Amino acid sequence: MSNETTREKPWTGRFTEPTDAFVEAFTASVQFDQRMYRQDIAGSIAHARMLAHVGVLTEQERDAIIGGLEEIRTEIERGEFPWSIALEDLHMNIEARLTERIGVTGKKLHTGRSRNDQVATDIRLYLRDEVDAICTELRRLQQGLLEVAEREAETIMPGFTHLQTAQPVTFGHHMMAWFEMLQRDDQRLRDCRKRVNIMPLGAAALAGTSYPIDREFTARELGFDGIAENSLDAVSDRDFAIEFSAAAALLMTHLSRWSEELVLWSSSQFDFIDLGDSFCTGSSIMPQKKNPDVPELVRGKTGRVNGHLIALLTLMKAQPLAYNKDNQEDKEPLFDTIDTLKGCLKVYADMIPNMRVNRDAMYEAARRGFSTATDLADYLVCKGLPFRDAHEVVGKAVRAGVESSRDLSEMGLDELQQFSNVITEDVFDVLTLEGSVSARNHTGGTAPEQVRAAVARARERLI
Ligand code: ARG
């Protein structure tokens, strides 16, 4: 990137001294806002079309501007564009280049517009495209989850509360819990997109413009759902970016919780899953290690996304109306949030369907932790005991099991009958893990039949 000042800044008219070299770099944003070049050019083309439509530009002027902008886009894509720090930002770089290429007509593009409404429009267009890309990747991950859930509909694992074995659940059911979280994340993003896709253009610097502009025309050209109602608000608020960051932080929080489980489950202490060699890394000193770096990094990256949300909220909190240069600071947190989220979703969407599930280890863990104790209590209630008494009876049976290192299902009928004489042979139907999960056979329950039904419904919801 060059610092040459031969290419004039468009605002030097009222200045008598050149900008301090450090200040020039300090106030510039072109280093990071150039990634919005496609949106900036699309916005300028739509603006030029609108200006010609209302008679502010001639058709020849419009066509010269559009042709020039399209050439500039190609130039940028080829990596041949002469980006200049002296020209401060993406917008002034492109405008200066347009004039270099097509002459004085280039100087007419900015009629009835300001960088204030231009940048707000660019960010919204950029974010709209990225929300769509994120939702696509999210959907791919959800589809992978459904595959795993269906395949593992009958796989039994311990369900936890307080990370202590609680009741048996099916692994498919556990995966569907993750699906539901992601489904809400998807809805949040789609809802946020409605407020992102509103056009600020026409607000100009802050007060609107005296040219006879047709904002509806420009909005249609750019695929906006509507136009911002108030010019002061249009150029100044970044609540749509904050809202997106909040949705992103929640999504990352979900991925982080999931990561925590994957890290635990892939340890040799749990041994529930194997993430596959291509998603793990080794240790440079301990030859036996296969580390779950991917979920660990996703868990770690949640911190920076949460941080960006706070950065944007803080950026906004003390700004008077309307535009302030503070808002230039919205881009790096927003862009990093987008990049981080997309990367995390991609790696998860690739990794999850490849994960190997150790069904035996899960089953064994569920068998060990007295996970059917509640089923025994429910059984006693069915036989007429009040629930509190049943709870007490089972507590005693569990204590006996702990003392003799046996699960309830490993005790004989005689032994169980010592705790309550209502117990008969059919108790073993509920003490098995299969009996326990199959009994929870209602919408939202863990029974294999319900998992399959939930997967089928989920597929419908994804369409
Ligand atoms: N680079 C600026 C930004 O990102 C563009 C708008 C600048 N407007 C101004 N009046 N200085 O916000």
Short mmCIF file of N, CA and C in Angstrom, two decimals, residues 123-124 127-128 131 134 184-198 233 237-252 305-306 308-316 330 333-334 337-338 341:
data_model
loop_
_atom_site.label_atom_id
_atom_site.label_comp_id
_atom_site.label_asym_id
_atom_site.label_seq_id
_atom_site.Cartn_x
_atom_site.Cartn_y
_atom_site.Cartn_z
N ILE A 123 -21.56 -1.64 4.66
CA ILE A 123 -21.50 -2.62 5.76
C ILE A 123 -22.74 -3.49 5.77
N ARG A 124 -23.88 -2.86 5.52
CA ARG A 124 -25.13 -3.63 5.54
C ARG A 124 -25.15 -4.65 4.40
N LEU A 127 -22.62 -7.40 5.33
CA LEU A 127 -23.10 -8.26 6.40
C LEU A 127 -24.24 -9.15 5.92
N ARG A 128 -25.10 -8.59 5.09
CA ARG A 128 -26.20 -9.39 4.55
C ARG A 128 -25.66 -10.61 3.82
N VAL A 131 -24.15 -13.04 6.38
CA VAL A 131 -25.18 -13.76 7.17
C VAL A 131 -25.69 -14.93 6.33
N ILE A 134 -23.07 -17.61 6.35
CA ILE A 134 -23.01 -18.26 7.67
C ILE A 134 -24.19 -19.22 7.84
N ARG A 184 -32.08 -22.44 16.81
CA ARG A 184 -32.41 -21.11 17.34
C ARG A 184 -31.38 -20.07 16.87
N ASP A 185 -30.11 -20.50 16.79
CA ASP A 185 -29.08 -19.58 16.29
C ASP A 185 -29.41 -19.16 14.86
N ASP A 186 -29.83 -20.13 14.08
CA ASP A 186 -30.18 -19.85 12.69
C ASP A 186 -31.35 -18.85 12.63
N GLN A 187 -32.34 -19.06 13.48
CA GLN A 187 -33.49 -18.14 13.49
C GLN A 187 -33.06 -16.74 13.91
N ARG A 188 -32.18 -16.68 14.90
CA ARG A 188 -31.70 -15.36 15.35
C ARG A 188 -31.01 -14.62 14.21
N LEU A 189 -30.16 -15.35 13.46
CA LEU A 189 -29.44 -14.72 12.36
C LEU A 189 -30.40 -14.24 11.27
N ARG A 190 -31.38 -15.08 10.97
CA ARG A 190 -32.35 -14.69 9.93
C ARG A 190 -33.19 -13.50 10.36
N ASP A 191 -33.48 -13.47 11.63
CA ASP A 191 -34.27 -12.34 12.14
C ASP A 191 -33.45 -11.05 12.09
N CYS A 192 -32.20 -11.17 12.48
CA CYS A 192 -31.29 -10.02 12.46
C CYS A 192 -31.12 -9.51 11.02
N ARG A 193 -31.09 -10.43 10.05
CA ARG A 193 -30.92 -10.05 8.65
C ARG A 193 -32.01 -9.07 8.19
N LYS A 194 -33.21 -9.22 8.74
CA LYS A 194 -34.30 -8.31 8.35
C LYS A 194 -33.94 -6.86 8.66
N ARG A 195 -33.29 -6.65 9.79
CA ARG A 195 -32.92 -5.28 10.18
C ARG A 195 -31.62 -4.82 9.53
N VAL A 196 -30.79 -5.81 9.13
CA VAL A 196 -29.56 -5.46 8.39
C VAL A 196 -29.93 -4.94 7.01
N ASN A 197 -30.94 -5.57 6.40
CA ASN A 197 -31.21 -5.31 4.98
C ASN A 197 -32.11 -4.10 4.75
N ILE A 198 -31.75 -3.00 5.35
CA ILE A 198 -32.48 -1.73 5.22
C ILE A 198 -31.47 -0.69 4.69
N ASP A 233 -30.50 8.81 11.96
CA ASP A 233 -30.37 7.44 12.46
C ASP A 233 -29.63 6.57 11.44
N ASP A 237 -26.37 4.80 13.51
CA ASP A 237 -26.49 3.62 14.37
C ASP A 237 -25.82 2.41 13.73
N ARG A 238 -25.22 1.60 14.58
CA ARG A 238 -24.65 0.33 14.14
C ARG A 238 -25.30 -0.81 14.93
N ASP A 239 -26.55 -0.59 15.35
CA ASP A 239 -27.21 -1.62 16.16
C ASP A 239 -27.34 -2.93 15.40
N PHE A 240 -27.48 -2.86 14.07
CA PHE A 240 -27.61 -4.10 13.29
C PHE A 240 -26.34 -4.95 13.41
N ALA A 241 -25.18 -4.26 13.49
CA ALA A 241 -23.91 -5.01 13.63
C ALA A 241 -23.79 -5.58 15.04
N ILE A 242 -24.29 -4.83 16.01
CA ILE A 242 -24.26 -5.30 17.40
C ILE A 242 -25.18 -6.51 17.55
N GLU A 243 -26.33 -6.41 16.92
CA GLU A 243 -27.29 -7.51 16.98
C GLU A 243 -26.69 -8.77 16.37
N PHE A 244 -26.05 -8.59 15.23
CA PHE A 244 -25.38 -9.74 14.61
C PHE A 244 -24.31 -10.30 15.54
N SER A 245 -23.54 -9.42 16.15
CA SER A 245 -22.47 -9.88 17.04
C SER A 245 -23.03 -10.63 18.24
N ALA A 246 -24.18 -10.19 18.70
CA ALA A 246 -24.81 -10.89 19.83
C ALA A 246 -25.26 -12.29 19.40
N ALA A 247 -25.84 -12.37 18.20
CA ALA A 247 -26.25 -13.69 17.69
C ALA A 247 -25.01 -14.56 17.49
N ALA A 248 -23.92 -13.95 17.03
CA ALA A 248 -22.68 -14.69 16.81
C ALA A 248 -22.10 -15.17 18.14
N ALA A 249 -22.17 -14.30 19.16
CA ALA A 249 -21.62 -14.69 20.47
C ALA A 249 -22.41 -15.86 21.06
N LEU A 250 -23.71 -15.84 20.87
CA LEU A 250 -24.52 -16.96 21.36
C LEU A 250 -24.21 -18.25 20.60
N LEU A 251 -24.07 -18.10 19.30
CA LEU A 251 -23.74 -19.28 18.48
C LEU A 251 -22.39 -19.85 18.91
N MET A 252 -21.42 -18.96 19.10
CA MET A 252 -20.09 -19.41 19.56
C MET A 252 -20.19 -20.04 20.95
N VAL A 305 -14.92 -13.52 20.14
CA VAL A 305 -16.21 -13.10 19.59
C VAL A 305 -17.02 -12.37 20.68
N ASN A 306 -17.00 -12.90 21.89
CA ASN A 306 -17.68 -12.20 22.99
C ASN A 306 -17.05 -10.82 23.18
N HIS A 308 -15.61 -8.94 20.94
CA HIS A 308 -16.03 -8.03 19.86
C HIS A 308 -17.42 -7.46 20.14
N LEU A 309 -18.29 -8.27 20.71
CA LEU A 309 -19.63 -7.77 21.04
C LEU A 309 -19.52 -6.61 22.03
N ILE A 310 -18.71 -6.80 23.03
CA ILE A 310 -18.53 -5.74 24.04
C ILE A 310 -17.87 -4.52 23.40
N ALA A 311 -16.91 -4.77 22.48
CA ALA A 311 -16.25 -3.65 21.79
C ALA A 311 -17.27 -2.81 21.03
N LEU A 312 -18.16 -3.46 20.32
CA LEU A 312 -19.15 -2.72 19.52
C LEU A 312 -20.16 -1.99 20.40
N LEU A 313 -20.59 -2.64 21.46
CA LEU A 313 -21.52 -1.97 22.38
C LEU A 313 -20.87 -0.72 22.97
N THR A 314 -19.60 -0.88 23.34
CA THR A 314 -18.89 0.24 23.97
C THR A 314 -18.62 1.35 22.96
N LEU A 315 -18.33 0.94 21.72
CA LEU A 315 -18.11 1.91 20.64
C LEU A 315 -19.33 2.81 20.47
N MET A 316 -20.51 2.23 20.61
CA MET A 316 -21.75 2.94 20.32
C MET A 316 -22.23 3.80 21.48
N ASP A 330 -15.97 0.08 13.84
CA ASP A 330 -16.92 -1.04 13.84
C ASP A 330 -16.43 -2.20 12.98
N PRO A 333 -13.80 -5.45 14.48
CA PRO A 333 -14.50 -6.46 15.29
C PRO A 333 -15.55 -7.23 14.50
N LEU A 334 -16.27 -6.50 13.66
CA LEU A 334 -17.33 -7.16 12.89
C LEU A 334 -16.72 -8.18 11.93
N THR A 337 -15.38 -11.19 13.73
CA THR A 337 -16.49 -12.04 14.19
C THR A 337 -16.96 -12.93 13.04
N ILE A 338 -17.15 -12.31 11.88
CA ILE A 338 -17.62 -13.06 10.70
C ILE A 338 -16.61 -14.16 10.35
N LEU A 341 -16.48 -16.96 13.06
CA LEU A 341 -17.69 -17.78 13.05
C LEU A 341 -17.70 -18.72 11.85
#
